[in-house]
CSV table of C-alpha atoms in Angstrom, one decimal:
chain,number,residue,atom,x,y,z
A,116,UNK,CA,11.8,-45.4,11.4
A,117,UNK,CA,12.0,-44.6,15.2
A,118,UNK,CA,9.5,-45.9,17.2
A,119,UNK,CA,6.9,-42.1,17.5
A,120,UNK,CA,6.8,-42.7,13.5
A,121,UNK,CA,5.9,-46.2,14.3
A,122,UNK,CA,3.8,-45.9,16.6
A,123,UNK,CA,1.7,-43.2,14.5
A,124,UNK,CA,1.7,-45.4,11.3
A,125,UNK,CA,0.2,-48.8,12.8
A,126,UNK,CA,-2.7,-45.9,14.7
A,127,UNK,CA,-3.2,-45.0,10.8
A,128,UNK,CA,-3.3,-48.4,9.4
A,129,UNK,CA,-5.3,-49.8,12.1
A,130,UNK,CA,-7.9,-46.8,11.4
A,131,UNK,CA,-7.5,-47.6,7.4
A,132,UNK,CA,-8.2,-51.2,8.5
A,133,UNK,CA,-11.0,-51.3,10.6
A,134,UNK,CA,-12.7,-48.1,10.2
A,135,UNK,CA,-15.7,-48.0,12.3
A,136,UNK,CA,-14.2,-50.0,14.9
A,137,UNK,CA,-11.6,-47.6,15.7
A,138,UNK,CA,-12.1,-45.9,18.9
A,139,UNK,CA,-13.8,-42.0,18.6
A,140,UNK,CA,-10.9,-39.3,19.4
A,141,UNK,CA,-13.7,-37.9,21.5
A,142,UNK,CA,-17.4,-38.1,22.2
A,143,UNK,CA,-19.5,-35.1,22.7
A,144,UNK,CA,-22.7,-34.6,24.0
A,145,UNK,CA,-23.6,-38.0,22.6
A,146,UNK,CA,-21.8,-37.6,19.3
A,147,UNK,CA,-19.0,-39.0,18.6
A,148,UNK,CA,-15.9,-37.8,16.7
A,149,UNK,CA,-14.2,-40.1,14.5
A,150,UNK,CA,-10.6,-41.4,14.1
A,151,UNK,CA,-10.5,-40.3,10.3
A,152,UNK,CA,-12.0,-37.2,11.3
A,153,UNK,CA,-8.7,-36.3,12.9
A,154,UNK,CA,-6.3,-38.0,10.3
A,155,UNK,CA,-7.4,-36.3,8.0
A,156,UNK,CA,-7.3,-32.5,9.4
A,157,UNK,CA,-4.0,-33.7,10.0
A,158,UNK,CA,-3.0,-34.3,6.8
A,159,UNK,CA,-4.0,-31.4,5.8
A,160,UNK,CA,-2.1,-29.4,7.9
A,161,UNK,CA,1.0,-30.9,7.1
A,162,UNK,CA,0.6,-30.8,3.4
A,163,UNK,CA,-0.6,-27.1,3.7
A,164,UNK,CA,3.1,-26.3,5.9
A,165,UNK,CA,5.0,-28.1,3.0
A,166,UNK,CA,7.0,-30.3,6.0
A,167,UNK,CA,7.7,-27.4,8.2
A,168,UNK,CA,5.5,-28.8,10.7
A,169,UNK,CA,5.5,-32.1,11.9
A,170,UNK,CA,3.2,-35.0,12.8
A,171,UNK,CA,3.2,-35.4,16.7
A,172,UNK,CA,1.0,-36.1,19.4
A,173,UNK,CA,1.3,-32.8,20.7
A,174,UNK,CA,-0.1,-31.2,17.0
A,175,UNK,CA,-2.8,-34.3,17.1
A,176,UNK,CA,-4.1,-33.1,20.5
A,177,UNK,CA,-4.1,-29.7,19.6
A,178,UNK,CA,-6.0,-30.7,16.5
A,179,UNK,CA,-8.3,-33.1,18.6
A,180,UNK,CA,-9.5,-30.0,20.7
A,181,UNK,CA,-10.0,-27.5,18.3
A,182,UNK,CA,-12.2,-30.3,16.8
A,183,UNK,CA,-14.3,-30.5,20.3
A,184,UNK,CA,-14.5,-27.1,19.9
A,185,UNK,CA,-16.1,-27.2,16.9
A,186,UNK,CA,-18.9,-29.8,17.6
A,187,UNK,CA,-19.1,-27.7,20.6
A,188,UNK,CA,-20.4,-24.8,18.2
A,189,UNK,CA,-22.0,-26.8,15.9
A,190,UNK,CA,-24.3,-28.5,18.3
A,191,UNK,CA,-24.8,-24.9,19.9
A,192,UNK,CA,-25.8,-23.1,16.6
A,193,UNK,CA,-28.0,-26.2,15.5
A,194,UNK,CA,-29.7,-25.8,19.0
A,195,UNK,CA,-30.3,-22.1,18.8
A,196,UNK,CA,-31.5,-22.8,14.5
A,197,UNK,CA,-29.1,-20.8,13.4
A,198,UNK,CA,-28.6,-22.8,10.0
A,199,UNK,CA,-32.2,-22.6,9.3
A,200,UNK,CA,-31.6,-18.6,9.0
A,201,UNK,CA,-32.2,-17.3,5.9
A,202,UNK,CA,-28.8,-15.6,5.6
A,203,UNK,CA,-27.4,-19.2,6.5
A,204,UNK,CA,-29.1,-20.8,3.6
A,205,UNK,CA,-28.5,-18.7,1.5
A,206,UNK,CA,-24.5,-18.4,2.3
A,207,UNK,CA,-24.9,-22.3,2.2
A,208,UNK,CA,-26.6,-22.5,-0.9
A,209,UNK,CA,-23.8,-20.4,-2.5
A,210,UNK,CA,-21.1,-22.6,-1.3
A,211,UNK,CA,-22.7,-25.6,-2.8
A,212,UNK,CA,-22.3,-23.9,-6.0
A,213,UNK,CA,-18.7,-22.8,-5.8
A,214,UNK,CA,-17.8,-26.8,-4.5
A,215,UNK,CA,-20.2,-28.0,-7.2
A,216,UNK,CA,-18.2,-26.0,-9.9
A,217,UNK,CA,-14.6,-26.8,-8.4
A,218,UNK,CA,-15.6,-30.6,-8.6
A,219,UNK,CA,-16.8,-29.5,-12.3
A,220,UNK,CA,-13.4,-28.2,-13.2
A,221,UNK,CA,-11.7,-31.2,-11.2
A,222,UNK,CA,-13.7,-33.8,-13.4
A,223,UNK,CA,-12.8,-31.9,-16.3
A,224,UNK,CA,-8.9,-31.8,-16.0
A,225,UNK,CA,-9.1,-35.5,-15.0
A,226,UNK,CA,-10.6,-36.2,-18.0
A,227,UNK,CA,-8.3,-34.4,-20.3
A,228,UNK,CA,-5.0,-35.1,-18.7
A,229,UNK,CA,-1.4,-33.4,-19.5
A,230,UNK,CA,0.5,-36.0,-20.9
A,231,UNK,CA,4.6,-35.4,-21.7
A,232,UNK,CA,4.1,-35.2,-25.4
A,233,UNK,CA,1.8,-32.2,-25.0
A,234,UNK,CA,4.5,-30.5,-22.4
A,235,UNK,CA,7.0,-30.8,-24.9
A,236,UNK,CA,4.6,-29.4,-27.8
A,237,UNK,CA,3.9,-26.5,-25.7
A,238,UNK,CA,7.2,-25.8,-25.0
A,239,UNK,CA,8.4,-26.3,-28.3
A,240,UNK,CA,6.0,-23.5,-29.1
A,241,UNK,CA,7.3,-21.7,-26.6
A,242,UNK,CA,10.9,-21.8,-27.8
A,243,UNK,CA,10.4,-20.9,-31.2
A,244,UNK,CA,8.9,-17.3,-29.8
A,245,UNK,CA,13.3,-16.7,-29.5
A,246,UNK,CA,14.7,-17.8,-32.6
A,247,UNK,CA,16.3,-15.1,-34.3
A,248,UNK,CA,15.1,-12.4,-31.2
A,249,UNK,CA,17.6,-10.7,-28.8
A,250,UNK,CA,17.3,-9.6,-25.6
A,251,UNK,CA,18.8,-6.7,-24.2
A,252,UNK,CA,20.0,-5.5,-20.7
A,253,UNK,CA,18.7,-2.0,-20.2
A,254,UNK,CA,18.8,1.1,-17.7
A,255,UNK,CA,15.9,3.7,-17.7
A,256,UNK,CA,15.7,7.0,-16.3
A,257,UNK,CA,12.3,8.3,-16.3
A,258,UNK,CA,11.4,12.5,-15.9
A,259,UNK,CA,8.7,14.0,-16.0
A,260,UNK,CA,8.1,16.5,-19.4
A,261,UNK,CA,10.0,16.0,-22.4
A,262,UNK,CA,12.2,19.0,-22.1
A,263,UNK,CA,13.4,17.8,-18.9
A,264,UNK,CA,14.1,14.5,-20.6
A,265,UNK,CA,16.2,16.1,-23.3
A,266,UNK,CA,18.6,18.1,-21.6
A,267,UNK,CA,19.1,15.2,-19.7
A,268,UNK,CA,20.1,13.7,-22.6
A,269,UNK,CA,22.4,16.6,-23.2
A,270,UNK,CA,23.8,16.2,-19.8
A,271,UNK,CA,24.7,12.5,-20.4
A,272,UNK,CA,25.9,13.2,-23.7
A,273,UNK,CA,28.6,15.5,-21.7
A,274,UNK,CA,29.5,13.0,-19.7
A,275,UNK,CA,27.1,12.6,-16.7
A,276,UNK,CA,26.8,9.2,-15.0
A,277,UNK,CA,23.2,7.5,-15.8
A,278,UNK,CA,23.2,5.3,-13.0
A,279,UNK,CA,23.2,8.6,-10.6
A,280,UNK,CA,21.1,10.6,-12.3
A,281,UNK,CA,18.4,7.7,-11.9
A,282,UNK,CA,18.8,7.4,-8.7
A,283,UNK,CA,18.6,11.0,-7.8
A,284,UNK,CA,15.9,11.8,-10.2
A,285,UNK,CA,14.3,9.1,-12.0
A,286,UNK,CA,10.5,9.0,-11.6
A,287,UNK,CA,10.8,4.7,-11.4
A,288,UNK,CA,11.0,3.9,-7.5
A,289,UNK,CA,11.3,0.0,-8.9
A,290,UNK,CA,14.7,0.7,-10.5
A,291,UNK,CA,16.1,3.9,-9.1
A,292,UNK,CA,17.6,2.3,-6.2
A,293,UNK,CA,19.5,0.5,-8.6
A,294,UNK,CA,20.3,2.9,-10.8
A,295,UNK,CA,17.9,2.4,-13.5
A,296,UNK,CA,18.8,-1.0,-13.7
A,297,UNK,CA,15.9,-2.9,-15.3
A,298,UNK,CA,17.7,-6.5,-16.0
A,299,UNK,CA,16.9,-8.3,-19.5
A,300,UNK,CA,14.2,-8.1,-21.7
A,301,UNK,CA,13.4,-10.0,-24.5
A,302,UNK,CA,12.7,-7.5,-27.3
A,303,UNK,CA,9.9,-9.9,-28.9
A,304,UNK,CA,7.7,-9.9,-25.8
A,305,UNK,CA,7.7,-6.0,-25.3
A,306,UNK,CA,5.2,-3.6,-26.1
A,307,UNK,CA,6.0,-2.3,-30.2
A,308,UNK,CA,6.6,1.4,-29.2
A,309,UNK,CA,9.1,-0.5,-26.6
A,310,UNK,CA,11.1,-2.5,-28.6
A,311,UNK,CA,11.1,-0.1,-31.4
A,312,UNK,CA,13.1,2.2,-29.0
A,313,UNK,CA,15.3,-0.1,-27.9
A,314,UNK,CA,16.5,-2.0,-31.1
A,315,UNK,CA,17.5,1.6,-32.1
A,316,UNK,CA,20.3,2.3,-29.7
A,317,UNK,CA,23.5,0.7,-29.9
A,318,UNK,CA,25.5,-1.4,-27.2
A,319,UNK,CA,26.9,1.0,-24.6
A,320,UNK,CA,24.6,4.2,-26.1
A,321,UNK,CA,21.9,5.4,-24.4
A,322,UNK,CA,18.3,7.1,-26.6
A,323,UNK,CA,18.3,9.8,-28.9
A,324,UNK,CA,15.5,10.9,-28.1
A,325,UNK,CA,13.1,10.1,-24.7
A,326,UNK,CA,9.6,7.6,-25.3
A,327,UNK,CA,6.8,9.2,-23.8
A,328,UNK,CA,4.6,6.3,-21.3
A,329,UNK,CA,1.4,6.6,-18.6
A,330,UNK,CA,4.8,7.4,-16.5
A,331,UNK,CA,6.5,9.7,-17.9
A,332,UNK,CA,9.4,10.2,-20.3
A,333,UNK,CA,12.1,7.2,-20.9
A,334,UNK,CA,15.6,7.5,-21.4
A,335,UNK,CA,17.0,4.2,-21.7
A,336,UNK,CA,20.6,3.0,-21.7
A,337,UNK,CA,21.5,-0.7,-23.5
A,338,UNK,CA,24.2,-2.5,-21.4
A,339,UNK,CA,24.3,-5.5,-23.1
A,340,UNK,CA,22.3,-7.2,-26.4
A,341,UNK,CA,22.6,-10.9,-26.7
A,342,UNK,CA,20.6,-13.5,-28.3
A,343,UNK,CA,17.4,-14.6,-26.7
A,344,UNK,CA,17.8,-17.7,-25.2
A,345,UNK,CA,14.3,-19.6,-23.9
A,346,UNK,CA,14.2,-21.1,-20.4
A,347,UNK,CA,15.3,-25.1,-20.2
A,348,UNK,CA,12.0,-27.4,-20.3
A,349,UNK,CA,12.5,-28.4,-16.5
A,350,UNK,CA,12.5,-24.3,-15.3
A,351,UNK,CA,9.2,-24.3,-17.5
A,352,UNK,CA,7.6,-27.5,-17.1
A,353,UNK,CA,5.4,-27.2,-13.9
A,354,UNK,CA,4.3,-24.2,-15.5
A,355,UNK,CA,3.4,-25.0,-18.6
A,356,UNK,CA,1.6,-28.3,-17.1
A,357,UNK,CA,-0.4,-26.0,-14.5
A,358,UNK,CA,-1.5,-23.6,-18.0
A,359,UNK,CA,-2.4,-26.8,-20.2
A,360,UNK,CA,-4.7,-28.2,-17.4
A,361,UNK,CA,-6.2,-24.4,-17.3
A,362,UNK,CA,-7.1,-24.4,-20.3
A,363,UNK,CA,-8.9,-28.0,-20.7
A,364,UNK,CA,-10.9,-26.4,-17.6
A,365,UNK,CA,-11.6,-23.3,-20.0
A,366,UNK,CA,-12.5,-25.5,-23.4
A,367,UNK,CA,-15.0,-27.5,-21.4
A,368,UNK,CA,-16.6,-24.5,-20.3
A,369,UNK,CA,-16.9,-23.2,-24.1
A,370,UNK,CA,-17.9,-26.8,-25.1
A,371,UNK,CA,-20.7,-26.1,-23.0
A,372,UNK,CA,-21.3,-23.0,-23.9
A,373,UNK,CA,-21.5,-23.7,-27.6
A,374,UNK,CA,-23.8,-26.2,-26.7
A,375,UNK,CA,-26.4,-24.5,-24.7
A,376,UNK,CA,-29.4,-21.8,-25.6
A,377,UNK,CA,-28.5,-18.8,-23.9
A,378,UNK,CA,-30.7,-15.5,-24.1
């Protein structure tokens, strides 16, 4: 630990230690600003940057006098009663409720926390959505009418290249550029009319006939079909966590729900 870390963890502990005996970064008007105060705007600034910016004296100052700033204001709108104006009260009264309700939801995934075992459940859940489901790698060109669709089926079928004729006249700017290319898709999590379509062409073959959509017509090409494969419990983990907690958050709202007279 070099000695600028050092220095800034025995100005913490000694803050952490004694507390109101700790010096005030700053005094204004009379009031004074505490040590804490500026630990912890601190801290959340760097947890906020994810460790792009650093703890130093120079950030702490810079902190410390947007903080004067602020009682600055504070002091001046309180003086001039601008937080006894209706529209303040009211834009107060509304962010009570939204910090009320977030401490709600907070209490609520504390007391049901994620353990491993319901991870893994969920996941297992999750991976039996591919057993016995392929996935298929698949170009589209999309046109506007079906007759324009079909002779470029024709056109194809004699020979012409699908990955140019998307890109010079496919109606989907997110995979014309590269050449229809749309990537894998697992054939289970796709719309019916979708998957219907594509489980009907062949490896290597491209539609029979075009699938009319909001966009326009579809002519699709299958690169590729392979077995569907789910994503390894680590890629999925944080994920799965984060949806788990969400929905303890959402079954305490029903439990109350179910539990109150509503009219």
């Amino acid at each position: 630990m070099n000695t600028l870390h050092k220095t800034l963890a025995a100005a913490l502990l000694l803050a952490a230690t004694h507390g109101a005996m700790a010096a005030p970064i700053a005094t204004v008007n009379g009031t004074a600003i505490d040590q804490s105060v500026l630990d912890q705007a601190v801290s959340q600034i760097l947890s906020a940057n994810g460790g792009r910016v650093q703890d130093t004296p120079a950030l702490r100052e810079d902190v410390r006098q947007r903080l004067i700033n602020r009682e600055l204001v504070l002091q001046a709108a309180q003086k001039a009663g601008l937080d006894k104006a209706a529209n303040f009260t009211q834009r107060l009264e509304e962010a009570r409720k939204e910090l009320l309700q977030q401490a709600f939801f907070e209490a609520a995934a504390k007391n049901r926390p994620v353990s491993d075992a319901d991870i893994k459940a969920e996941y297992d859940r999750y991976s039996a959505q591919f057993k016995g489901v392929n996935e298929v790698s698949v170009r589209q060109i999309v046109l506007p009418s079906e007759d324009a669709a079909n002779k470029a089926i024709a056109a194809l079928k004699k020979g012409a290249k699908f990955d140019q004729m998307a890109k010079t006249q496919s109606l989907d700017n997110a995979s014309k550029a590269r050449g229809g290319d749309m990537g894998w898709g697992n054939l289970a999590a796709m719309e019916p009319p979708l998957a219907e379509a594509l489980k009907a062409i062949p490896k290597g073959q491209i539609s029979a006939k075009p699938l009319q959509s909001q966009l326009g017509w579809h002519i699709f090409k299958v690169e590729d079909i392979r077995a569907a494969q789910p994503a390894p419990l680590e890629a999925v983990k944080a994920r799965i966590a984060q949806e788990l907690q969400e929905k303890a958050i959402r079954d305490a709202v029903l439990d109350l729900r179910q539990k109150a007279t509503i009219q």
